[in-house]
Amino acid sequence: MNKPLNEYEVAFLQQFSHSDWVATRSLPNPNHSLYDETIAVKPKNGEHYGVVFKIVYLTSTFDFLMESERVLEIKYESVGSANIKSEIANAIAQTVKKVALQNSINVIHIRYSNTIFNQSGFDYEDRSFYWIGDQKDIQNELLRQSIQEDGRIDSETAKQQTYVDYFSRIVKQYMTITDTKVIGRTTLRFIGQHDEYFNMELRFVPISPRDRGTHLDFQYKQVDGESIMKHIFKELVPFAKMKGYNHYKHEMFGYTKDSTIKLNEVEQAMLRVYRSLGFNVRPIHKHGYGEDDRSWYLVSKQLY
């Protein structure tokens, strides 16, 4: 069944006004039951360069935002020609900002994919988050530092800084940290005085629409890695809660022979930590033919 416009889209229609354009409801094609009612913004003079889009209220938690923050997303559905005029796109974004602030929402997300080919004059980057509220209200100092002059949130930097700040507090109790590197998007490397290091990789695990999962992988050299891992897992719950992860799930694959799972030293240490802290550790065996046999440990826990 098609959904009518939500309260934010209705508010948009009530506020949007421009001498050259008009905003109207765009009814779904009755032959396409998957489509919802959308908003169409088109020029009054009849030129065919309008745009159809949705305003989506996002309640899921993003890694660089506190759990209490909510987001309004502009999700473009279709365009009438190859280019959306930047004037229209900017006017839409400005109106969505007004609607968001009236509803105490401080962040908007622009998601236009390939619908704006000529980005000249457009004030917002594709798939970017913008802080539109008063920055004095931001309690997270790392988030505040990641907001650029135009309001765009450098989400990768904010996310990485959050990880570094939280976990370095734990790791420095076991080694003297002389440098910290972010490898890729998800791996932190804490480097010591004598080439020792401790790596940790934090990954998101899709579980269900309601549940968000995470898991950790580790590598280390010349440090008491098992003790560090145990300490991190003990303090994982408040971090996971802050970020909206409510489950832990890790499939530990190792070299398998005759349904025996052979793990390396670090993985064996992780397995000991899991068991000592009450994680559910279950060996799984999938029997196929010959080399298709697979075995692994399924590690899981509801964090809160």
PDB file of C-alpha atoms in Angstrom:
ATOM      1  CA  MET A   1       0.000   0.000   0.000  1.00  0.00           C
ATOM      2  CA  ASN A   2       1.313   3.432  -0.933  1.00  0.00           C
ATOM      3  CA  LYS A   3       2.184   5.771   1.929  1.00  0.00           C
ATOM      4  CA  PRO A   4       0.992   9.386   1.915  1.00  0.00           C
ATOM      5  CA  LEU A   5       3.366  12.256   2.569  1.00  0.00           C
ATOM      6  CA  ASN A   6       4.881  12.251   6.047  1.00  0.00           C
ATOM      7  CA  GLU A   7       4.657  15.212   8.438  1.00  0.00           C
ATOM      8  CA  TYR A   8       7.985  16.657   7.297  1.00  0.00           C
ATOM      9  CA  GLU A   9       6.985  16.544   3.636  1.00  0.00           C
ATOM     10  CA  VAL A  10       3.662  18.210   4.436  1.00  0.00           C
ATOM     11  CA  ALA A  11       5.555  20.921   6.337  1.00  0.00           C
ATOM     12  CA  PHE A  12       7.819  21.340   3.310  1.00  0.00           C
ATOM     13  CA  LEU A  13       4.822  21.922   1.020  1.00  0.00           C
ATOM     14  CA  GLN A  14       3.434  24.494   3.435  1.00  0.00           C
ATOM     15  CA  GLN A  15       6.710  26.433   3.502  1.00  0.00           C
ATOM     16  CA  PHE A  16       8.178  26.097   0.027  1.00  0.00           C
ATOM     17  CA  SER A  17       7.582  29.154  -2.111  1.00  0.00           C
ATOM     18  CA  HIS A  18       9.466  30.753  -4.954  1.00  0.00           C
ATOM     19  CA  SER A  19       8.350  33.075  -7.728  1.00  0.00           C
ATOM     20  CA  ASP A  20       9.558  30.694 -10.442  1.00  0.00           C
ATOM     21  CA  TRP A  21       8.697  27.258  -9.020  1.00  0.00           C
ATOM     22  CA  VAL A  22       5.813  25.374  -7.492  1.00  0.00           C
ATOM     23  CA  ALA A  23       5.834  22.365  -5.151  1.00  0.00           C
ATOM     24  CA  THR A  24       3.041  19.792  -5.430  1.00  0.00           C
ATOM     25  CA  ARG A  25       2.175  16.272  -4.328  1.00  0.00           C
ATOM     26  CA  SER A  26       3.309  13.625  -6.798  1.00  0.00           C
ATOM     27  CA  LEU A  27       0.933  10.666  -6.677  1.00  0.00           C
ATOM     28  CA  PRO A  28       2.361   7.189  -7.326  1.00  0.00           C
ATOM     29  CA  ASN A  29       1.447   5.276 -10.428  1.00  0.00           C
ATOM     30  CA  PRO A  30      -1.363   2.888  -9.438  1.00  0.00           C
ATOM     31  CA  ASN A  31       0.430   0.152 -11.377  1.00  0.00           C
ATOM     32  CA  HIS A  32       3.518   0.472  -9.161  1.00  0.00           C
ATOM     33  CA  SER A  33       2.452  -0.456  -5.643  1.00  0.00           C
ATOM     34  CA  LEU A  34       5.992  -0.096  -4.259  1.00  0.00           C
ATOM     35  CA  TYR A  35       6.140   3.648  -4.748  1.00  0.00           C
ATOM     36  CA  ASP A  36       4.981   6.137  -2.139  1.00  0.00           C
ATOM     37  CA  GLU A  37       3.594   9.601  -2.602  1.00  0.00           C
ATOM     38  CA  THR A  38       6.409  12.079  -3.233  1.00  0.00           C
ATOM     39  CA  ILE A  39       6.996  15.799  -3.681  1.00  0.00           C
ATOM     40  CA  ALA A  40       7.443  17.338  -7.114  1.00  0.00           C
ATOM     41  CA  VAL A  41       9.100  20.730  -7.555  1.00  0.00           C
ATOM     42  CA  LYS A  42       8.678  22.140 -11.043  1.00  0.00           C
ATOM     43  CA  PRO A  43       9.066  25.549 -12.688  1.00  0.00           C
ATOM     44  CA  LYS A  44       5.907  27.603 -13.183  1.00  0.00           C
ATOM     45  CA  ASN A  45       6.953  28.573 -16.673  1.00  0.00           C
ATOM     46  CA  GLY A  46       6.602  25.011 -17.938  1.00  0.00           C
ATOM     47  CA  GLU A  47      10.253  24.214 -18.608  1.00  0.00           C
ATOM     48  CA  HIS A  48      10.927  20.528 -18.001  1.00  0.00           C
ATOM     49  CA  TYR A  49      13.698  20.460 -15.420  1.00  0.00           C
ATOM     50  CA  GLY A  50      11.804  19.688 -12.244  1.00  0.00           C
ATOM     51  CA  VAL A  51      12.607  17.099  -9.611  1.00  0.00           C
ATOM     52  CA  VAL A  52      10.723  14.467  -7.603  1.00  0.00           C
ATOM     53  CA  PHE A  53      11.984  13.518  -4.140  1.00  0.00           C
ATOM     54  CA  LYS A  54      11.199  12.234  -0.643  1.00  0.00           C
ATOM     55  CA  ILE A  55      12.103  13.647   2.755  1.00  0.00           C
ATOM     56  CA  VAL A  56      13.054  10.726   4.994  1.00  0.00           C
ATOM     57  CA  TYR A  57      13.259  10.876   8.784  1.00  0.00           C
ATOM     58  CA  LEU A  58      16.238   8.748   9.785  1.00  0.00           C
ATOM     59  CA  THR A  59      16.162   7.259  13.256  1.00  0.00           C
ATOM     60  CA  SER A  60      19.165   4.936  12.902  1.00  0.00           C
ATOM     61  CA  THR A  61      22.412   5.949  14.591  1.00  0.00           C
ATOM     62  CA  PHE A  62      25.417   6.969  12.511  1.00  0.00           C
ATOM     63  CA  ASP A  63      28.894   6.205  13.779  1.00  0.00           C
ATOM     64  CA  PHE A  64      29.865   9.865  14.076  1.00  0.00           C
ATOM     65  CA  LEU A  65      26.658  11.061  15.786  1.00  0.00           C
ATOM     66  CA  MET A  66      25.397  10.591  19.302  1.00  0.00           C
ATOM     67  CA  GLU A  67      22.415   8.285  19.664  1.00  0.00           C
ATOM     68  CA  SER A  68      20.112  11.206  20.453  1.00  0.00           C
ATOM     69  CA  GLU A  69      20.767  12.996  17.143  1.00  0.00           C
ATOM     70  CA  ARG A  70      18.249  12.580  14.337  1.00  0.00           C
ATOM     71  CA  VAL A  71      18.553  13.316  10.640  1.00  0.00           C
ATOM     72  CA  LEU A  72      16.308  14.514   7.813  1.00  0.00           C
ATOM     73  CA  GLU A  73      17.363  13.121   4.453  1.00  0.00           C
ATOM     74  CA  ILE A  74      16.570  14.536   1.032  1.00  0.00           C
ATOM     75  CA  LYS A  75      16.247  11.504  -1.201  1.00  0.00           C
ATOM     76  CA  TYR A  76      15.801  12.383  -4.855  1.00  0.00           C
ATOM     77  CA  GLU A  77      13.617   9.995  -6.837  1.00  0.00           C
ATOM     78  CA  SER A  78      13.713  11.263 -10.405  1.00  0.00           C
ATOM     79  CA  VAL A  79      14.388  14.271 -12.594  1.00  0.00           C
ATOM     80  CA  GLY A  80      12.777  15.640 -15.688  1.00  0.00           C
ATOM     81  CA  SER A  81      15.979  16.147 -17.649  1.00  0.00           C
ATOM     82  CA  ALA A  82      19.733  15.555 -17.491  1.00  0.00           C
ATOM     83  CA  ASN A  83      20.407  18.356 -15.016  1.00  0.00           C
ATOM     84  CA  ILE A  84      18.631  19.713 -11.967  1.00  0.00           C
ATOM     85  CA  LYS A  85      19.164  23.426 -11.808  1.00  0.00           C
ATOM     86  CA  SER A  86      21.300  24.335  -8.803  1.00  0.00           C
ATOM     87  CA  GLU A  87      18.797  27.071  -7.890  1.00  0.00           C
ATOM     88  CA  ILE A  88      16.059  24.481  -7.390  1.00  0.00           C
ATOM     89  CA  ALA A  89      18.284  22.079  -5.456  1.00  0.00           C
ATOM     90  CA  ASN A  90      19.519  24.847  -3.149  1.00  0.00           C
ATOM     91  CA  ALA A  91      15.994  26.126  -2.536  1.00  0.00           C
ATOM     92  CA  ILE A  92      14.826  22.607  -1.650  1.00  0.00           C
ATOM     93  CA  ALA A  93      17.721  22.115   0.769  1.00  0.00           C
ATOM     94  CA  GLN A  94      17.113  25.501   2.423  1.00  0.00           C
ATOM     95  CA  THR A  95      13.447  24.671   2.972  1.00  0.00           C
ATOM     96  CA  VAL A  96      14.279  21.239   4.395  1.00  0.00           C
ATOM     97  CA  LYS A  97      16.701  22.961   6.797  1.00  0.00           C
ATOM     98  CA  LYS A  98      13.856  25.168   8.046  1.00  0.00           C
ATOM     99  CA  VAL A  99      11.589  22.145   8.545  1.00  0.00           C
ATOM    100  CA  ALA A 100      14.343  20.271  10.379  1.00  0.00           C
ATOM    101  CA  LEU A 101      15.100  23.124  12.778  1.00  0.00           C
ATOM    102  CA  GLN A 102      11.416  23.602  13.558  1.00  0.00           C
ATOM    103  CA  ASN A 103      11.362  19.954  14.641  1.00  0.00           C
ATOM    104  CA  SER A 104      14.583  20.198  16.713  1.00  0.00           C
ATOM    105  CA  ILE A 105      16.554  18.182  14.146  1.00  0.00           C
ATOM    106  CA  ASN A 106      20.130  19.422  13.730  1.00  0.00           C
ATOM    107  CA  VAL A 107      21.395  17.348  10.791  1.00  0.00           C
ATOM    108  CA  ILE A 108      20.311  16.989   7.167  1.00  0.00           C
ATOM    109  CA  HIS A 109      21.605  14.387   4.725  1.00  0.00           C
ATOM    110  CA  ILE A 110      21.803  15.108   0.998  1.00  0.00           C
ATOM    111  CA  ARG A 111      21.388  12.029  -1.168  1.00  0.00           C
ATOM    112  CA  TYR A 112      20.906  12.777  -4.833  1.00  0.00           C
ATOM    113  CA  SER A 113      23.071  10.015  -6.315  1.00  0.00           C
ATOM    114  CA  ASN A 114      23.502  10.663 -10.067  1.00  0.00           C
ATOM    115  CA  THR A 115      20.512  12.942 -10.469  1.00  0.00           C
ATOM    116  CA  ILE A 116      22.526  16.174 -10.350  1.00  0.00           C
ATOM    117  CA  PHE A 117      25.167  15.774 -12.993  1.00  0.00           C
ATOM    118  CA  ASN A 118      26.243  19.394 -13.211  1.00  0.00           C
ATOM    119  CA  GLN A 119      27.095  20.280  -9.605  1.00  0.00           C
ATOM    120  CA  SER A 120      28.187  23.817 -10.404  1.00  0.00           C
ATOM    121  CA  GLY A 121      26.436  26.203  -8.066  1.00  0.00           C
ATOM    122  CA  PHE A 122      25.034  23.476  -5.825  1.00  0.00           C
ATOM    123  CA  ASP A 123      25.830  24.185  -2.188  1.00  0.00           C
ATOM    124  CA  TYR A 124      25.762  20.597  -0.908  1.00  0.00           C
ATOM    125  CA  GLU A 125      27.809  17.469  -1.591  1.00  0.00           C
ATOM    126  CA  ASP A 126      26.246  14.142  -2.504  1.00  0.00           C
ATOM    127  CA  ARG A 127      25.759  11.746   0.433  1.00  0.00           C
ATOM    128  CA  SER A 128      26.984  14.359   2.871  1.00  0.00           C
ATOM    129  CA  PHE A 129      25.732  15.302   6.319  1.00  0.00           C
ATOM    130  CA  TYR A 130      25.341  18.937   7.332  1.00  0.00           C
ATOM    131  CA  TRP A 131      25.010  20.330  10.841  1.00  0.00           C
ATOM    132  CA  ILE A 132      22.379  23.060  10.596  1.00  0.00           C
ATOM    133  CA  GLY A 133      21.729  23.821  14.263  1.00  0.00           C
ATOM    134  CA  ASP A 134      23.650  25.921  16.753  1.00  0.00           C
ATOM    135  CA  GLN A 135      27.103  24.421  17.163  1.00  0.00           C
ATOM    136  CA  LYS A 136      27.133  25.626  20.766  1.00  0.00           C
ATOM    137  CA  ASP A 137      24.603  22.877  21.482  1.00  0.00           C
ATOM    138  CA  ILE A 138      27.045  20.118  20.430  1.00  0.00           C
ATOM    139  CA  GLN A 139      28.234  18.195  23.485  1.00  0.00           C
ATOM    140  CA  ASN A 140      30.682  15.990  21.574  1.00  0.00           C
ATOM    141  CA  GLU A 141      33.900  18.007  21.115  1.00  0.00           C
ATOM    142  CA  LEU A 142      35.152  15.608  18.414  1.00  0.00           C
ATOM    143  CA  LEU A 143      31.998  16.166  16.370  1.00  0.00           C
ATOM    144  CA  ARG A 144      32.329  19.925  16.734  1.00  0.00           C
ATOM    145  CA  GLN A 145      35.907  19.800  15.439  1.00  0.00           C
ATOM    146  CA  SER A 146      34.758  17.822  12.395  1.00  0.00           C
ATOM    147  CA  ILE A 147      32.264  20.424  11.187  1.00  0.00           C
ATOM    148  CA  GLN A 148      33.598  22.526   8.337  1.00  0.00           C
ATOM    149  CA  GLU A 149      32.859  26.176   7.583  1.00  0.00           C
ATOM    150  CA  ASP A 150      29.925  25.344   5.298  1.00  0.00           C
ATOM    151  CA  GLY A 151      28.407  23.082   7.956  1.00  0.00           C
ATOM    152  CA  ARG A 152      29.378  19.808   6.291  1.00  0.00           C
ATOM    153  CA  ILE A 153      30.363  17.120   8.762  1.00  0.00           C
ATOM    154  CA  ASP A 154      33.618  15.361   7.921  1.00  0.00           C
ATOM    155  CA  SER A 155      32.030  12.082   8.993  1.00  0.00           C
ATOM    156  CA  GLU A 156      35.075   9.875   8.412  1.00  0.00           C
ATOM    157  CA  THR A 157      37.271  12.116  10.557  1.00  0.00           C
ATOM    158  CA  ALA A 158      34.610  12.372  13.250  1.00  0.00           C
ATOM    159  CA  LYS A 159      34.162   8.604  13.307  1.00  0.00           C
ATOM    160  CA  GLN A 160      37.885   7.877  13.404  1.00  0.00           C
ATOM    161  CA  GLN A 161      38.539  10.474  16.107  1.00  0.00           C
ATOM    162  CA  THR A 162      35.762   8.991  18.210  1.00  0.00           C
ATOM    163  CA  TYR A 163      37.306   5.512  17.952  1.00  0.00           C
ATOM    164  CA  VAL A 164      40.809   6.794  18.700  1.00  0.00           C
ATOM    165  CA  ASP A 165      39.696   8.838  21.680  1.00  0.00           C
ATOM    166  CA  TYR A 166      37.664   6.044  23.265  1.00  0.00           C
ATOM    167  CA  PHE A 167      39.982   3.085  22.785  1.00  0.00           C
ATOM    168  CA  SER A 168      43.357   4.796  23.221  1.00  0.00           C
ATOM    169  CA  ARG A 169      42.263   5.511  26.795  1.00  0.00           C
ATOM    170  CA  ILE A 170      42.226   1.728  27.339  1.00  0.00           C
ATOM    171  CA  VAL A 171      45.301   0.730  25.332  1.00  0.00           C
ATOM    172  CA  LYS A 172      47.596   3.303  26.966  1.00  0.00           C
ATOM    173  CA  GLN A 173      47.156   1.482  30.280  1.00  0.00           C
ATOM    174  CA  TYR A 174      49.158  -1.418  28.794  1.00  0.00           C
ATOM    175  CA  MET A 175      51.674   0.295  26.511  1.00  0.00           C
ATOM    176  CA  THR A 176      53.233   3.703  25.934  1.00  0.00           C
ATOM    177  CA  ILE A 177      51.575   5.053  22.794  1.00  0.00           C
ATOM    178  CA  THR A 178      53.902   7.171  20.674  1.00  0.00           C
ATOM    179  CA  ASP A 179      51.707   7.327  17.572  1.00  0.00           C
ATOM    180  CA  THR A 180      48.238   6.344  16.402  1.00  0.00           C
ATOM    181  CA  LYS A 181      47.371   5.575  12.795  1.00  0.00           C
ATOM    182  CA  VAL A 182      44.050   4.954  11.112  1.00  0.00           C
ATOM    183  CA  ILE A 183      44.438   2.263   8.458  1.00  0.00           C
ATOM    184  CA  GLY A 184      41.655   2.320   5.908  1.00  0.00           C
ATOM    185  CA  ARG A 185      38.355   3.243   7.505  1.00  0.00           C
ATOM    186  CA  THR A 186      38.021   0.797  10.370  1.00  0.00           C
ATOM    187  CA  THR A 187      41.456  -0.217  11.691  1.00  0.00           C
ATOM    188  CA  LEU A 188      43.322   1.602  14.447  1.00  0.00           C
ATOM    189  CA  ARG A 189      47.031   0.981  15.045  1.00  0.00           C
ATOM    190  CA  PHE A 190      48.539   2.035  18.365  1.00  0.00           C
ATOM    191  CA  ILE A 191      52.338   2.199  18.066  1.00  0.00           C
ATOM    192  CA  GLY A 192      54.760   1.949  21.002  1.00  0.00           C
ATOM    193  CA  GLN A 193      58.337   3.035  21.676  1.00  0.00           C
ATOM    194  CA  HIS A 194      60.082  -0.123  20.465  1.00  0.00           C
ATOM    195  CA  ASP A 195      58.116  -1.044  17.321  1.00  0.00           C
ATOM    196  CA  GLU A 196      55.471  -2.844  19.318  1.00  0.00           C
ATOM    197  CA  TYR A 197      51.907  -2.244  18.157  1.00  0.00           C
ATOM    198  CA  PHE A 198      48.312  -3.129  18.853  1.00  0.00           C
ATOM    199  CA  ASN A 199      45.764  -3.143  16.021  1.00  0.00           C
ATOM    200  CA  MET A 200      42.021  -3.240  16.424  1.00  0.00           C
ATOM    201  CA  GLU A 201      39.395  -3.274  13.694  1.00  0.00           C
ATOM    202  CA  LEU A 202      35.803  -2.370  14.462  1.00  0.00           C
ATOM    203  CA  ARG A 203      33.235  -3.471  11.899  1.00  0.00           C
ATOM    204  CA  PHE A 204      29.491  -3.123  11.506  1.00  0.00           C
ATOM    205  CA  VAL A 205      27.491  -6.345  11.122  1.00  0.00           C
ATOM    206  CA  PRO A 206      23.980  -6.213   9.589  1.00  0.00           C
ATOM    207  CA  ILE A 207      21.592  -8.371  11.604  1.00  0.00           C
ATOM    208  CA  SER A 208      18.031  -7.097  11.221  1.00  0.00           C
ATOM    209  CA  PRO A 209      16.169  -3.791  10.746  1.00  0.00           C
ATOM    210  CA  ARG A 210      15.888  -3.475  14.530  1.00  0.00           C
ATOM    211  CA  ASP A 211      19.264  -4.817  15.571  1.00  0.00           C
ATOM    212  CA  ARG A 212      22.701  -3.429  14.746  1.00  0.00           C
ATOM    213  CA  GLY A 213      25.705  -5.608  15.362  1.00  0.00           C
ATOM    214  CA  THR A 214      29.428  -5.109  15.574  1.00  0.00           C
ATOM    215  CA  HIS A 215      32.555  -7.206  15.896  1.00  0.00           C
ATOM    216  CA  LEU A 216      36.250  -6.659  16.547  1.00  0.00           C
ATOM    217  CA  ASP A 217      39.402  -8.146  15.048  1.00  0.00           C
ATOM    218  CA  PHE A 218      42.873  -7.752  16.551  1.00  0.00           C
ATOM    219  CA  GLN A 219      46.548  -8.028  15.704  1.00  0.00           C
ATOM    220  CA  TYR A 220      49.462  -7.173  17.983  1.00  0.00           C
ATOM    221  CA  LYS A 221      53.220  -7.478  18.407  1.00  0.00           C
ATOM    222  CA  GLN A 222      55.268  -7.564  21.629  1.00  0.00           C
ATOM    223  CA  VAL A 223      52.392  -6.434  23.868  1.00  0.00           C
ATOM    224  CA  ASP A 224      50.058  -8.178  26.293  1.00  0.00           C
ATOM    225  CA  GLY A 225      47.339  -8.357  23.673  1.00  0.00           C
ATOM    226  CA  GLU A 226      45.090 -10.754  25.549  1.00  0.00           C
ATOM    227  CA  SER A 227      44.802  -8.409  28.529  1.00  0.00           C
ATOM    228  CA  ILE A 228      44.111  -5.425  26.257  1.00  0.00           C
ATOM    229  CA  MET A 229      41.418  -7.333  24.380  1.00  0.00           C
ATOM    230  CA  LYS A 230      39.761  -8.387  27.626  1.00  0.00           C
ATOM    231  CA  HIS A 231      39.721  -4.798  28.884  1.00  0.00           C
ATOM    232  CA  ILE A 232      38.295  -3.528  25.578  1.00  0.00           C
ATOM    233  CA  PHE A 233      35.505  -6.102  25.586  1.00  0.00           C
ATOM    234  CA  LYS A 234      34.633  -5.170  29.164  1.00  0.00           C
ATOM    235  CA  GLU A 235      34.208  -1.541  28.101  1.00  0.00           C
ATOM    236  CA  LEU A 236      32.606  -2.264  24.741  1.00  0.00           C
ATOM    237  CA  VAL A 237      29.024  -2.001  26.016  1.00  0.00           C
ATOM    238  CA  PRO A 238      28.929   1.758  26.781  1.00  0.00           C
ATOM    239  CA  PHE A 239      30.666   2.489  23.478  1.00  0.00           C
ATOM    240  CA  ALA A 240      28.268   0.222  21.566  1.00  0.00           C
ATOM    241  CA  LYS A 241      25.291   1.799  23.297  1.00  0.00           C
ATOM    242  CA  MET A 242      26.531   5.268  22.381  1.00  0.00           C
ATOM    243  CA  LYS A 243      26.786   4.191  18.746  1.00  0.00           C
ATOM    244  CA  GLY A 244      23.591   2.158  18.554  1.00  0.00           C
ATOM    245  CA  TYR A 245      25.148  -1.340  18.344  1.00  0.00           C
ATOM    246  CA  ASN A 246      23.116  -3.727  20.484  1.00  0.00           C
ATOM    247  CA  HIS A 247      24.569  -7.085  19.407  1.00  0.00           C
ATOM    248  CA  TYR A 248      27.995  -8.618  18.968  1.00  0.00           C
ATOM    249  CA  LYS A 249      28.460 -11.223  16.235  1.00  0.00           C
ATOM    250  CA  HIS A 250      31.703 -12.720  14.974  1.00  0.00           C
ATOM    251  CA  GLU A 251      32.223 -15.721  12.712  1.00  0.00           C
ATOM    252  CA  MET A 252      35.730 -16.992  13.412  1.00  0.00           C
ATOM    253  CA  PHE A 253      36.960 -19.054  10.481  1.00  0.00           C
ATOM    254  CA  GLY A 254      40.217 -20.963  10.728  1.00  0.00           C
ATOM    255  CA  TYR A 255      42.005 -23.711   8.910  1.00  0.00           C
ATOM    256  CA  THR A 256      39.594 -26.664   9.043  1.00  0.00           C
ATOM    257  CA  LYS A 257      40.420 -30.345   8.856  1.00  0.00           C
ATOM    258  CA  ASP A 258      38.014 -33.105   9.871  1.00  0.00           C
ATOM    259  CA  SER A 259      35.717 -30.523  11.504  1.00  0.00           C
ATOM    260  CA  THR A 260      38.597 -29.231  13.631  1.00  0.00           C
ATOM    261  CA  ILE A 261      38.940 -25.435  13.607  1.00  0.00           C
ATOM    262  CA  LYS A 262      42.579 -24.398  13.878  1.00  0.00           C
ATOM    263  CA  LEU A 263      43.032 -20.755  14.887  1.00  0.00           C
ATOM    264  CA  ASN A 264      46.215 -18.707  15.035  1.00  0.00           C
ATOM    265  CA  GLU A 265      47.595 -17.456  18.369  1.00  0.00           C
ATOM    266  CA  VAL A 266      45.710 -14.170  18.342  1.00  0.00           C
ATOM    267  CA  GLU A 267      42.445 -15.885  17.439  1.00  0.00           C
ATOM    268  CA  GLN A 268      42.973 -18.449  20.190  1.00  0.00           C
ATOM    269  CA  ALA A 269      43.479 -15.591  22.665  1.00  0.00           C
ATOM    270  CA  MET A 270      40.285 -13.944  21.411  1.00  0.00           C
ATOM    271  CA  LEU A 271      38.409 -17.218  21.905  1.00  0.00           C
ATOM    272  CA  ARG A 272      39.654 -17.455  25.509  1.00  0.00           C
ATOM    273  CA  VAL A 273      38.541 -13.875  26.152  1.00  0.00           C
ATOM    274  CA  TYR A 274      35.117 -14.509  24.622  1.00  0.00           C
ATOM    275  CA  ARG A 275      34.545 -17.532  26.845  1.00  0.00           C
ATOM    276  CA  SER A 276      35.834 -15.857  30.008  1.00  0.00           C
ATOM    277  CA  LEU A 277      33.459 -12.907  29.519  1.00  0.00           C
ATOM    278  CA  GLY A 278      30.363 -14.988  28.857  1.00  0.00           C
ATOM    279  CA  PHE A 279      30.043 -14.630  25.096  1.00  0.00           C
ATOM    280  CA  ASN A 280      28.100 -17.407  23.401  1.00  0.00           C
ATOM    281  CA  VAL A 281      30.684 -19.484  21.480  1.00  0.00           C
ATOM    282  CA  ARG A 282      29.266 -22.213  19.287  1.00  0.00           C
ATOM    283  CA  PRO A 283      31.174 -24.394  16.774  1.00  0.00           C
ATOM    284  CA  ILE A 284      29.354 -24.694  13.449  1.00  0.00           C
ATOM    285  CA  HIS A 285      29.956 -27.529  10.979  1.00  0.00           C
ATOM    286  CA  LYS A 286      28.700 -27.433   7.426  1.00  0.00           C
ATOM    287  CA  HIS A 287      29.245 -30.767   5.760  1.00  0.00           C
ATOM    288  CA  GLY A 288      29.531 -30.806   2.004  1.00  0.00           C
ATOM    289  CA  TYR A 289      31.622 -32.894  -0.283  1.00  0.00           C
ATOM    290  CA  GLY A 290      35.373 -33.074   0.078  1.00  0.00           C
ATOM    291  CA  GLU A 291      36.845 -29.594   0.248  1.00  0.00           C
ATOM    292  CA  ASP A 292      33.384 -28.039   0.642  1.00  0.00           C
ATOM    293  CA  ASP A 293      33.273 -28.981   4.328  1.00  0.00           C
ATOM    294  CA  ARG A 294      33.462 -25.833   6.449  1.00  0.00           C
ATOM    295  CA  SER A 295      33.684 -25.309  10.186  1.00  0.00           C
ATOM    296  CA  TRP A 296      33.863 -22.138  12.237  1.00  0.00           C
ATOM    297  CA  TYR A 297      33.066 -20.603  15.624  1.00  0.00           C
ATOM    298  CA  LEU A 298      29.970 -18.436  15.847  1.00  0.00           C
ATOM    299  CA  VAL A 299      30.456 -15.876  18.623  1.00  0.00           C
ATOM    300  CA  SER A 300      27.453 -13.840  19.730  1.00  0.00           C
ATOM    301  CA  LYS A 301      26.146 -11.762  22.588  1.00  0.00           C
ATOM    302  CA  GLN A 302      23.381  -9.252  23.213  1.00  0.00           C
ATOM    303  CA  LEU A 303      25.312  -6.266  24.525  1.00  0.00           C
ATOM    304  CA  TYR A 304      22.431  -4.556  26.335  1.00  0.00           C
TER     305      TYR A 304
END
